[in-house]
Amino acid sequence: MSNLLIGVLNILFNFTNDWGLAIVALTILVKILLIPLSIKQKTAILNQQNLTSEINEIKKKYKDNEIKMNEELGKYYSQNGFKFFGVFIGLLQIPILITLFNVIRGNSIDAGSILVPWVSSLKAYDHNYIIPILYALVSISPNLLNYIGVLRKFDESKPLKQNIISVIIISIIITSRSPVAIGIYLITSSGISFVEELIYRLIIRNKELKQI
């Protein structure tokens, strides 16, 4: 897979004559290929949220009868348990992402890019911390969707401020100690993931409104 990605990256560089743009194009291609898995993962997560809500209702209904509660939970798990496996579909993306990470880090990308004019080489670190800050902002953007009124019903719980702060800190640490090329990939990938999440939530919201 590494050789394939390197070949594609070199082809894209020949078209763009810019390693930064080639990395962005490669990231977009990979994300497009992963769209079916991404949709299944989001659907599985939504199903899991619904299951959790219904399980809590069963526990509340039979809270005074533990035997009956366990019986009803057993029936519910047997009927709906398969939905939980869909959550692990996202794990299939990890080998691809790791390979892509190694390709970007190991390839001879020792030049600048019009995307990041403040650095002379994509193999260098961004000592101005512009890339880390951008990546941190893009990383937390999906969490902020729950604060938008029209999308709030998709997930009733809002992300804790501590979690958002943790994401910001981890994102800055990762990209501040990574080559700029890796930062370009992470920002592009996270940006596309945000757009996917936004479109998916709008579609789900539209379906909910039609059912009213």
CSV table of N, CA, C and O in Angstrom, one decimal, residues 73-198:
chain,number,residue,atom,x,y,z
A,73,LEU,N,-33.6,-6.8,29.1
A,73,LEU,CA,-32.3,-6.4,28.5
A,73,LEU,C,-31.7,-7.4,27.7
A,73,LEU,O,-31.1,-7.2,26.6
A,74,GLY,N,-31.8,-8.7,28.1
A,74,GLY,CA,-31.3,-9.8,27.3
A,74,GLY,C,-32.0,-9.9,26.0
A,74,GLY,O,-31.3,-10.1,25.0
A,75,LYS,N,-33.3,-9.8,26.0
A,75,LYS,CA,-34.1,-9.8,24.8
A,75,LYS,C,-33.7,-8.7,23.8
A,75,LYS,O,-33.5,-8.9,22.6
A,76,TYR,N,-33.5,-7.5,24.4
A,76,TYR,CA,-33.2,-6.3,23.7
A,76,TYR,C,-31.8,-6.5,23.0
A,76,TYR,O,-31.6,-6.1,21.8
A,77,TYR,N,-30.8,-6.9,23.8
A,77,TYR,CA,-29.5,-7.1,23.3
A,77,TYR,C,-29.5,-8.1,22.1
A,77,TYR,O,-28.8,-8.0,21.1
A,78,SER,N,-30.2,-9.2,22.3
A,78,SER,CA,-30.3,-10.3,21.2
A,78,SER,C,-30.9,-9.8,20.0
A,78,SER,O,-30.5,-10.2,18.9
A,79,GLN,N,-31.8,-8.8,20.1
A,79,GLN,CA,-32.5,-8.3,18.9
A,79,GLN,C,-31.7,-7.2,18.2
A,79,GLN,O,-31.8,-7.0,17.0
A,80,ASN,N,-31.0,-6.4,19.0
A,80,ASN,CA,-30.3,-5.2,18.5
A,80,ASN,C,-28.8,-5.2,18.7
A,80,ASN,O,-28.2,-4.2,18.3
A,81,GLY,N,-28.3,-6.2,19.3
A,81,GLY,CA,-26.8,-6.2,19.6
A,81,GLY,C,-26.0,-6.1,18.4
A,81,GLY,O,-24.9,-5.5,18.4
A,82,PHE,N,-26.4,-6.5,17.2
A,82,PHE,CA,-25.6,-6.5,16.0
A,82,PHE,C,-25.3,-5.1,15.6
A,82,PHE,O,-24.3,-4.9,14.9
A,83,LYS,N,-26.1,-4.1,16.0
A,83,LYS,CA,-25.8,-2.8,15.6
A,83,LYS,C,-24.5,-2.2,16.3
A,83,LYS,O,-23.9,-1.3,15.7
A,84,PHE,N,-24.1,-2.8,17.4
A,84,PHE,CA,-22.9,-2.3,18.1
A,84,PHE,C,-21.7,-2.6,17.2
A,84,PHE,O,-20.7,-1.8,17.3
A,85,PHE,N,-21.7,-3.6,16.4
A,85,PHE,CA,-20.5,-4.0,15.7
A,85,PHE,C,-20.2,-3.0,14.7
A,85,PHE,O,-19.0,-2.8,14.3
A,86,GLY,N,-21.2,-2.2,14.2
A,86,GLY,CA,-20.9,-1.2,13.2
A,86,GLY,C,-20.0,-0.1,13.7
A,86,GLY,O,-19.3,0.5,12.9
A,87,VAL,N,-19.9,0.1,15.0
A,87,VAL,CA,-19.1,1.1,15.5
A,87,VAL,C,-17.6,0.8,15.2
A,87,VAL,O,-16.8,1.7,15.1
A,88,PHE,N,-17.3,-0.4,15.2
A,88,PHE,CA,-15.9,-0.8,15.0
A,88,PHE,C,-15.4,-0.7,13.5
A,88,PHE,O,-14.3,-1.0,13.2
A,89,ILE,N,-16.4,-0.4,12.6
A,89,ILE,CA,-16.0,-0.3,11.2
A,89,ILE,C,-14.9,0.8,11.0
A,89,ILE,O,-14.1,0.7,10.2
A,90,GLY,N,-15.0,1.9,11.8
A,90,GLY,CA,-14.1,3.0,11.7
A,90,GLY,C,-12.6,2.5,12.0
A,90,GLY,O,-11.7,3.1,11.5
A,91,LEU,N,-12.5,1.4,12.7
A,91,LEU,CA,-11.1,0.9,13.0
A,91,LEU,C,-10.4,0.4,11.7
A,91,LEU,O,-9.2,0.4,11.7
A,92,LEU,N,-11.2,0.1,10.7
A,92,LEU,CA,-10.6,-0.4,9.5
A,92,LEU,C,-9.8,0.7,8.8
A,92,LEU,O,-9.0,0.5,7.9
A,93,GLN,N,-10.1,2.0,9.1
A,93,GLN,CA,-9.4,3.1,8.5
A,93,GLN,C,-8.0,3.3,9.1
A,93,GLN,O,-7.1,3.9,8.4
A,94,ILE,N,-7.7,2.7,10.3
A,94,ILE,CA,-6.5,3.0,10.9
A,94,ILE,C,-5.3,2.5,10.1
A,94,ILE,O,-4.3,3.3,10.0
A,95,PRO,N,-5.3,1.3,9.6
A,95,PRO,CA,-4.1,0.9,8.8
A,95,PRO,C,-3.8,1.8,7.6
A,95,PRO,O,-2.6,2.1,7.3
A,96,ILE,N,-4.9,2.3,7.0
A,96,ILE,CA,-4.7,3.2,5.8
A,96,ILE,C,-4.1,4.5,6.3
A,96,ILE,O,-3.2,5.0,5.6
A,97,LEU,N,-4.6,5.0,7.4
A,97,LEU,CA,-4.1,6.3,7.9
A,97,LEU,C,-2.7,6.2,8.3
A,97,LEU,O,-1.9,7.1,8.1
A,98,ILE,N,-2.3,5.1,9.0
A,98,ILE,CA,-0.9,4.9,9.4
A,98,ILE,C,0.0,4.8,8.2
A,98,ILE,O,1.1,5.4,8.2
A,99,THR,N,-0.4,4.1,7.2
A,99,THR,CA,0.4,4.0,6.0
A,99,THR,C,0.6,5.3,5.3
A,99,THR,O,1.7,5.7,4.9
A,100,LEU,N,-0.5,6.1,5.2
A,100,LEU,CA,-0.4,7.4,4.6
A,100,LEU,C,0.5,8.3,5.5
A,100,LEU,O,1.3,9.1,4.9
A,101,PHE,N,0.5,8.2,6.8
A,101,PHE,CA,1.3,9.0,7.7
A,101,PHE,C,2.8,8.7,7.4
A,101,PHE,O,3.6,9.5,7.2
A,102,ASN,N,3.1,7.4,7.2
A,102,ASN,CA,4.5,6.9,7.0
A,102,ASN,C,5.0,7.4,5.6
A,102,ASN,O,6.1,7.7,5.4
A,103,VAL,N,4.1,7.4,4.6
A,103,VAL,CA,4.4,7.8,3.3
A,103,VAL,C,4.8,9.3,3.3
A,103,VAL,O,5.8,9.7,2.7
A,104,ILE,N,4.0,10.1,3.9
A,104,ILE,CA,4.3,11.5,4.0
A,104,ILE,C,5.5,11.8,4.7
A,104,ILE,O,6.4,12.6,4.3
A,105,ARG,N,5.7,11.1,5.8
A,105,ARG,CA,6.9,11.3,6.7
A,105,ARG,C,8.2,10.8,6.0
A,105,ARG,O,9.3,11.4,6.1
A,106,GLY,N,8.1,9.7,5.3
A,106,GLY,CA,9.3,9.1,4.7
A,106,GLY,C,9.6,9.5,3.3
A,106,GLY,O,10.8,9.3,2.9
A,107,ASN,N,8.7,10.1,2.6
A,107,ASN,CA,9.0,10.5,1.2
A,107,ASN,C,9.9,11.7,1.2
A,107,ASN,O,10.0,12.4,2.2
A,108,SER,N,10.6,11.9,0.1
A,108,SER,CA,11.6,13.0,0.0
A,108,SER,C,10.9,14.3,-0.3
A,108,SER,O,11.0,14.9,-1.4
A,109,ILE,N,10.1,14.7,0.6
A,109,ILE,CA,9.4,16.0,0.5
A,109,ILE,C,10.2,17.1,1.2
A,109,ILE,O,9.9,17.5,2.3
A,110,ASP,N,11.2,17.6,0.5
A,110,ASP,CA,12.1,18.6,1.1
A,110,ASP,C,12.0,19.9,0.3
A,110,ASP,O,13.0,20.3,-0.2
A,111,ALA,N,10.8,20.4,0.3
A,111,ALA,CA,10.6,21.7,-0.4
A,111,ALA,C,9.5,22.4,0.3
A,111,ALA,O,8.8,21.9,1.1
A,112,GLY,N,9.3,23.7,-0.1
A,112,GLY,CA,8.2,24.5,0.5
A,112,GLY,C,6.9,24.3,-0.3
A,112,GLY,O,6.8,23.4,-1.2
A,113,SER,N,5.9,25.1,0.0
A,113,SER,CA,4.6,25.0,-0.6
A,113,SER,C,3.9,26.3,-0.6
A,113,SER,O,4.1,27.1,0.4
A,114,ILE,N,3.1,26.6,-1.6
A,114,ILE,CA,2.4,27.9,-1.6
A,114,ILE,C,1.4,27.9,-0.4
A,114,ILE,O,0.9,28.9,0.0
A,115,LEU,N,1.0,26.7,0.1
A,115,LEU,CA,0.1,26.6,1.2
A,115,LEU,C,0.6,27.1,2.5
A,115,LEU,O,-0.1,27.5,3.4
A,116,VAL,N,2.0,26.9,2.6
A,116,VAL,CA,2.6,27.3,3.9
A,116,VAL,C,3.9,28.1,3.6
A,116,VAL,O,5.0,27.7,3.7
A,117,PRO,N,3.7,29.3,3.1
A,117,PRO,CA,4.9,30.1,2.6
A,117,PRO,C,5.8,30.5,3.8
A,117,PRO,O,6.9,31.0,3.5
A,118,TRP,N,5.4,30.4,5.0
A,118,TRP,CA,6.3,30.8,6.1
A,118,TRP,C,7.3,29.7,6.5
A,118,TRP,O,8.1,29.9,7.4
A,119,VAL,N,7.3,28.5,5.9
A,119,VAL,CA,8.3,27.5,6.1
A,119,VAL,C,9.0,27.2,4.8
A,119,VAL,O,8.4,27.2,3.7
A,120,SER,N,10.3,26.8,4.9
A,120,SER,CA,11.0,26.6,3.7
A,120,SER,C,11.0,25.1,3.2
A,120,SER,O,11.3,24.8,2.1
A,121,SER,N,10.6,24.2,4.2
A,121,SER,CA,10.6,22.8,3.8
A,121,SER,C,9.4,22.1,4.5
A,121,SER,O,9.1,22.4,5.7
A,122,LEU,N,8.7,21.2,3.8
A,122,LEU,CA,7.6,20.5,4.4
A,122,LEU,C,8.0,19.5,5.4
A,122,LEU,O,7.2,18.9,6.2
A,123,LYS,N,9.3,19.2,5.5
A,123,LYS,CA,9.9,18.3,6.4
A,123,LYS,C,10.2,19.0,7.8
A,123,LYS,O,10.5,18.3,8.8
A,124,ALA,N,10.2,20.3,7.8
A,124,ALA,CA,10.5,21.1,8.9
A,124,ALA,C,9.3,21.2,9.9
A,124,ALA,O,8.2,20.9,9.5
A,125,TYR,N,9.6,21.6,11.1
A,125,TYR,CA,8.5,21.9,12.1
A,125,TYR,C,8.1,23.4,11.9
A,125,TYR,O,8.8,24.2,11.4
A,126,ASP,N,6.8,23.6,12.2
A,126,ASP,CA,6.3,25.0,12.1
A,126,ASP,C,6.5,25.7,13.5
A,126,ASP,O,5.8,25.6,14.4
A,127,HIS,N,7.6,26.4,13.5
A,127,HIS,CA,8.0,27.1,14.7
A,127,HIS,C,7.1,28.3,15.0
A,127,HIS,O,7.2,28.9,16.1
A,128,ASN,N,6.3,28.7,14.0
A,128,ASN,CA,5.3,29.8,14.2
A,128,ASN,C,4.0,29.3,14.8
A,128,ASN,O,3.2,30.1,15.2
A,129,TYR,N,3.9,28.0,14.9
A,129,TYR,CA,2.7,27.3,15.5
A,129,TYR,C,1.4,27.6,14.8
A,129,TYR,O,0.3,27.5,15.4
A,130,ILE,N,1.5,28.0,13.5
A,130,ILE,CA,0.3,28.3,12.7
A,130,ILE,C,-0.4,27.0,12.4
A,130,ILE,O,-1.6,26.9,12.6
A,131,ILE,N,0.3,26.0,11.9
A,131,ILE,CA,-0.2,24.7,11.6
A,131,ILE,C,-0.9,24.1,12.8
A,131,ILE,O,-2.0,23.6,12.8
A,132,PRO,N,-0.2,24.0,14.0
A,132,PRO,CA,-0.8,23.4,15.2
A,132,PRO,C,-2.1,24.1,15.6
A,132,PRO,O,-3.1,23.5,16.0
A,133,ILE,N,-2.1,25.4,15.5
A,133,ILE,CA,-3.3,26.2,15.9
A,133,ILE,C,-4.5,25.9,14.9
A,133,ILE,O,-5.6,25.7,15.3
A,134,LEU,N,-4.1,25.9,13.6
A,134,LEU,CA,-5.2,25.6,12.6
A,134,LEU,C,-5.7,24.2,12.8
A,134,LEU,O,-6.9,24.0,12.8
A,135,TYR,N,-4.8,23.2,13.1
A,135,TYR,CA,-5.3,21.8,13.3
A,135,TYR,C,-6.1,21.7,14.5
A,135,TYR,O,-7.2,21.0,14.5
A,136,ALA,N,-5.8,22.4,15.6
A,136,ALA,CA,-6.6,22.4,16.8
A,136,ALA,C,-8.0,22.9,16.6
A,136,ALA,O,-9.0,22.4,17.0
A,137,LEU,N,-8.1,24.0,15.8
A,137,LEU,CA,-9.4,24.6,15.5
A,137,LEU,C,-10.2,23.7,14.7
A,137,LEU,O,-11.4,23.5,14.9
A,138,VAL,N,-9.6,23.1,13.7
A,138,VAL,CA,-10.4,22.2,12.8
A,138,VAL,C,-10.8,20.9,13.6
A,138,VAL,O,-11.9,20.4,13.3
A,139,SER,N,-9.9,20.5,14.5
A,139,SER,CA,-10.2,19.2,15.2
A,139,SER,C,-11.4,19.4,16.2
A,139,SER,O,-12.2,18.4,16.3
A,140,ILE,N,-11.6,20.6,16.7
A,140,ILE,CA,-12.7,20.8,17.7
A,140,ILE,C,-14.0,21.2,16.9
A,140,ILE,O,-15.1,21.1,17.6
A,141,SER,N,-13.9,21.5,15.7
A,141,SER,CA,-15.1,22.0,14.9
A,141,SER,C,-16.3,21.0,15.0
A,141,SER,O,-17.4,21.4,15.1
A,142,PRO,N,-16.1,19.6,14.8
A,142,PRO,CA,-17.2,18.7,14.9
A,142,PRO,C,-17.9,18.8,16.2
A,142,PRO,O,-19.1,18.6,16.3
A,143,ASN,N,-17.1,19.0,17.3
A,143,ASN,CA,-17.7,19.0,18.7
A,143,ASN,C,-18.6,20.2,18.8
A,143,ASN,O,-19.6,20.2,19.6
A,144,LEU,N,-18.3,21.3,18.1
A,144,LEU,CA,-19.1,22.5,18.2
A,144,LEU,C,-20.4,22.5,17.5
A,144,LEU,O,-21.3,23.3,17.8
A,145,LEU,N,-20.6,21.4,16.7
A,145,LEU,CA,-21.9,21.3,16.0
A,145,LEU,C,-23.0,21.1,17.0
A,145,LEU,O,-24.2,21.5,16.7
A,146,ASN,N,-22.8,20.5,18.1
A,146,ASN,CA,-23.8,20.3,19.1
A,146,ASN,C,-24.3,21.6,19.7
A,146,ASN,O,-25.3,21.5,20.4
A,147,TYR,N,-23.6,22.7,19.5
A,147,TYR,CA,-24.0,23.9,20.1
A,147,TYR,C,-24.9,24.7,19.1
A,147,TYR,O,-25.4,25.8,19.4
A,148,ILE,N,-25.1,24.2,17.9
A,148,ILE,CA,-25.9,24.8,16.9
A,148,ILE,C,-27.3,24.3,17.0
A,148,ILE,O,-27.6,23.1,16.9
A,149,GLY,N,-28.3,25.2,17.2
A,149,GLY,CA,-29.6,24.8,17.5
A,149,GLY,C,-30.2,23.8,16.5
A,149,GLY,O,-30.8,22.8,17.0
A,150,VAL,N,-30.1,24.0,15.2
A,150,VAL,CA,-30.7,23.1,14.3
A,150,VAL,C,-30.1,21.7,14.3
A,150,VAL,O,-30.8,20.8,13.8
A,151,LEU,N,-28.9,21.6,14.8
A,151,LEU,CA,-28.3,20.3,14.9
A,151,LEU,C,-28.3,19.7,16.3
A,151,LEU,O,-27.8,18.5,16.4
A,152,ARG,N,-28.7,20.4,17.2
A,152,ARG,CA,-28.6,20.0,18.6
A,152,ARG,C,-29.4,18.7,18.9
A,152,ARG,O,-28.9,17.9,19.7
A,153,LYS,N,-30.5,18.5,18.2
A,153,LYS,CA,-31.3,17.3,18.5
A,153,LYS,C,-30.6,16.0,18.1
A,153,LYS,O,-31.0,14.9,18.5
A,154,PHE,N,-29.7,16.1,17.1
A,154,PHE,CA,-28.9,15.0,16.7
A,154,PHE,C,-28.2,14.2,17.8
A,154,PHE,O,-28.2,13.0,17.9
A,155,ASP,N,-27.7,15.0,18.7
A,155,ASP,CA,-27.1,14.5,19.9
A,155,ASP,C,-27.4,15.4,21.0
A,155,ASP,O,-26.8,16.5,21.1
A,156,GLU,N,-28.2,15.0,22.0
A,156,GLU,CA,-28.7,15.9,23.0
A,156,GLU,C,-27.5,16.4,24.0
A,156,GLU,O,-27.6,17.4,24.5
A,157,SER,N,-26.5,15.6,24.1
A,157,SER,CA,-25.4,15.9,25.0
A,157,SER,C,-24.4,16.8,24.3
A,157,SER,O,-24.1,16.6,23.2
A,158,LYS,N,-24.0,17.8,25.0
A,158,LYS,CA,-23.0,18.7,24.5
A,158,LYS,C,-21.6,18.3,25.0
A,158,LYS,O,-21.5,17.7,26.2
A,159,PRO,N,-20.6,18.4,24.2
A,159,PRO,CA,-19.2,18.0,24.7
A,159,PRO,C,-18.8,18.8,25.9
A,159,PRO,O,-19.0,20.0,26.0
A,160,LEU,N,-18.1,18.2,26.8
A,160,LEU,CA,-17.6,18.9,28.0
A,160,LEU,C,-16.5,19.8,27.6
A,160,LEU,O,-15.7,19.5,26.7
A,161,LYS,N,-16.4,20.9,28.3
A,161,LYS,CA,-15.4,21.9,28.0
A,161,LYS,C,-14.0,21.3,28.2
A,161,LYS,O,-13.0,21.6,27.5
A,162,GLN,N,-13.9,20.4,29.2
A,162,GLN,CA,-12.6,19.7,29.5
A,162,GLN,C,-12.2,18.9,28.3
A,162,GLN,O,-11.0,18.8,27.9
A,163,ASN,N,-13.2,18.2,27.6
A,163,ASN,CA,-12.9,17.4,26.5
A,163,ASN,C,-12.4,18.2,25.3
A,163,ASN,O,-11.4,17.9,24.6
A,164,ILE,N,-13.0,19.4,25.1
A,164,ILE,CA,-12.6,20.3,24.0
A,164,ILE,C,-11.2,20.8,24.3
A,164,ILE,O,-10.4,20.8,23.3
A,165,ILE,N,-10.9,21.2,25.5
A,165,ILE,CA,-9.6,21.7,25.8
A,165,ILE,C,-8.6,20.6,25.6
A,165,ILE,O,-7.4,20.8,25.1
A,166,SER,N,-8.9,19.3,26.0
A,166,SER,CA,-8.0,18.2,25.8
A,166,SER,C,-7.7,18.0,24.3
A,166,SER,O,-6.5,17.7,24.0
A,167,VAL,N,-8.7,18.1,23.5
A,167,VAL,CA,-8.5,17.9,22.0
A,167,VAL,C,-7.6,19.0,21.5
A,167,VAL,O,-6.7,18.7,20.7
A,168,ILE,N,-7.8,20.2,22.0
A,168,ILE,CA,-6.9,21.3,21.5
A,168,ILE,C,-5.5,21.1,21.9
A,168,ILE,O,-4.5,21.2,21.1
A,169,ILE,N,-5.2,20.7,23.2
A,169,ILE,CA,-3.9,20.5,23.7
A,169,ILE,C,-3.2,19.3,22.9
A,169,ILE,O,-2.1,19.5,22.5
A,170,ILE,N,-3.9,18.2,22.8
A,170,ILE,CA,-3.3,17.1,22.1
A,170,ILE,C,-3.0,17.4,20.6
A,170,ILE,O,-2.0,17.0,20.1
A,171,SER,N,-4.0,18.1,20.0
A,171,SER,CA,-3.8,18.5,18.6
A,171,SER,C,-2.5,19.4,18.4
A,171,SER,O,-1.7,19.2,17.4
A,172,ILE,N,-2.3,20.3,19.3
A,172,ILE,CA,-1.2,21.2,19.2
A,172,ILE,C,0.1,20.4,19.5
A,172,ILE,O,1.1,20.6,18.8
A,173,ILE,N,0.1,19.5,20.4
A,173,ILE,CA,1.3,18.7,20.7
A,173,ILE,C,1.7,17.9,19.5
A,173,ILE,O,2.8,17.8,19.2
A,174,ILE,N,0.7,17.2,18.9
A,174,ILE,CA,1.0,16.3,17.8
A,174,ILE,C,1.6,17.0,16.6
A,174,ILE,O,2.6,16.6,16.1
A,175,THR,N,1.0,18.2,16.2
A,175,THR,CA,1.4,18.9,15.0
A,175,THR,C,2.6,19.7,15.3
A,175,THR,O,3.4,20.0,14.4
A,176,SER,N,2.9,20.1,16.5
A,176,SER,CA,4.0,20.9,16.8
A,176,SER,C,5.3,20.1,16.7
A,176,SER,O,6.4,20.6,16.5
A,177,ARG,N,5.2,18.8,16.9
A,177,ARG,CA,6.3,17.9,16.9
A,177,ARG,C,6.3,17.0,15.6
A,177,ARG,O,6.9,15.9,15.6
A,178,SER,N,5.6,17.4,14.6
A,178,SER,CA,5.5,16.7,13.3
A,178,SER,C,5.9,17.6,12.2
A,178,SER,O,5.7,18.8,12.3
A,179,PRO,N,6.4,17.0,11.1
A,179,PRO,CA,6.7,17.8,9.9
A,179,PRO,C,5.5,18.5,9.4
A,179,PRO,O,4.3,18.1,9.6
A,180,VAL,N,5.7,19.7,8.8
A,180,VAL,CA,4.6,20.4,8.2
A,180,VAL,C,3.7,19.6,7.3
A,180,VAL,O,2.5,19.8,7.2
A,181,ALA,N,4.4,18.7,6.5
A,181,ALA,CA,3.6,17.8,5.6
A,181,ALA,C,2.6,17.0,6.3
A,181,ALA,O,1.4,16.9,5.8
A,182,ILE,N,2.9,16.5,7.5
A,182,ILE,CA,1.9,15.8,8.3
A,182,ILE,C,0.8,16.7,8.7
A,182,ILE,O,-0.4,16.3,8.7
A,183,GLY,N,1.1,17.9,9.1
A,183,GLY,CA,0.1,18.9,9.5
A,183,GLY,C,-0.8,19.2,8.4
A,183,GLY,O,-2.1,19.3,8.6
A,184,ILE,N,-0.3,19.3,7.2
A,184,ILE,CA,-1.2,19.6,6.0
A,184,ILE,C,-2.2,18.5,5.8
A,184,ILE,O,-3.4,18.7,5.6
A,185,TYR,N,-1.7,17.2,6.0
A,185,TYR,CA,-2.6,16.1,5.8
A,185,TYR,C,-3.6,16.1,6.9
A,185,TYR,O,-4.8,15.9,6.7
A,186,LEU,N,-3.2,16.3,8.2
A,186,LEU,CA,-4.2,16.2,9.3
A,186,LEU,C,-5.2,17.3,9.2
A,186,LEU,O,-6.4,17.1,9.5
A,187,ILE,N,-4.8,18.5,8.8
A,187,ILE,CA,-5.8,19.6,8.7
A,187,ILE,C,-6.8,19.3,7.5
A,187,ILE,O,-8.0,19.5,7.7
A,188,THR,N,-6.3,18.8,6.4
A,188,THR,CA,-7.2,18.5,5.3
A,188,THR,C,-8.1,17.4,5.7
A,188,THR,O,-9.3,17.5,5.4
A,189,SER,N,-7.6,16.3,6.3
A,189,SER,CA,-8.4,15.2,6.7
A,189,SER,C,-9.5,15.6,7.7
A,189,SER,O,-10.7,15.2,7.5
A,190,SER,N,-9.1,16.4,8.7
A,190,SER,CA,-10.1,16.8,9.7
A,190,SER,C,-11.1,17.8,9.1
A,190,SER,O,-12.3,17.7,9.4
A,191,GLY,N,-10.7,18.6,8.1
A,191,GLY,CA,-11.6,19.5,7.5
A,191,GLY,C,-12.7,18.8,6.7
A,191,GLY,O,-13.9,19.1,6.7
A,192,ILE,N,-12.2,17.7,6.0
A,192,ILE,CA,-13.2,16.9,5.2
A,192,ILE,C,-14.1,16.2,6.1
A,192,ILE,O,-15.3,16.1,5.9
A,193,SER,N,-13.6,15.7,7.2
A,193,SER,CA,-14.4,15.0,8.2
A,193,SER,C,-15.5,15.9,8.8
A,193,SER,O,-16.6,15.5,9.0
A,194,PHE,N,-15.1,17.2,9.0
A,194,PHE,CA,-16.1,18.1,9.5
A,194,PHE,C,-17.2,18.3,8.5
A,194,PHE,O,-18.4,18.4,8.9
A,195,VAL,N,-16.8,18.5,7.2
A,195,VAL,CA,-17.9,18.7,6.2
A,195,VAL,C,-18.8,17.4,6.1
A,195,VAL,O,-20.0,17.5,6.0
A,196,GLU,N,-18.2,16.2,6.2
A,196,GLU,CA,-18.9,15.0,6.2
A,196,GLU,C,-19.9,15.0,7.3
A,196,GLU,O,-21.1,14.6,7.2
A,197,GLU,N,-19.4,15.3,8.5
A,197,GLU,CA,-20.3,15.3,9.7
A,197,GLU,C,-21.4,16.3,9.6
A,197,GLU,O,-22.6,16.0,9.9
A,198,LEU,N,-21.1,17.5,9.1
A,198,LEU,CA,-22.1,18.5,8.9
A,198,LEU,C,-23.2,18.1,7.9
A,198,LEU,O,-24.4,18.2,8.2
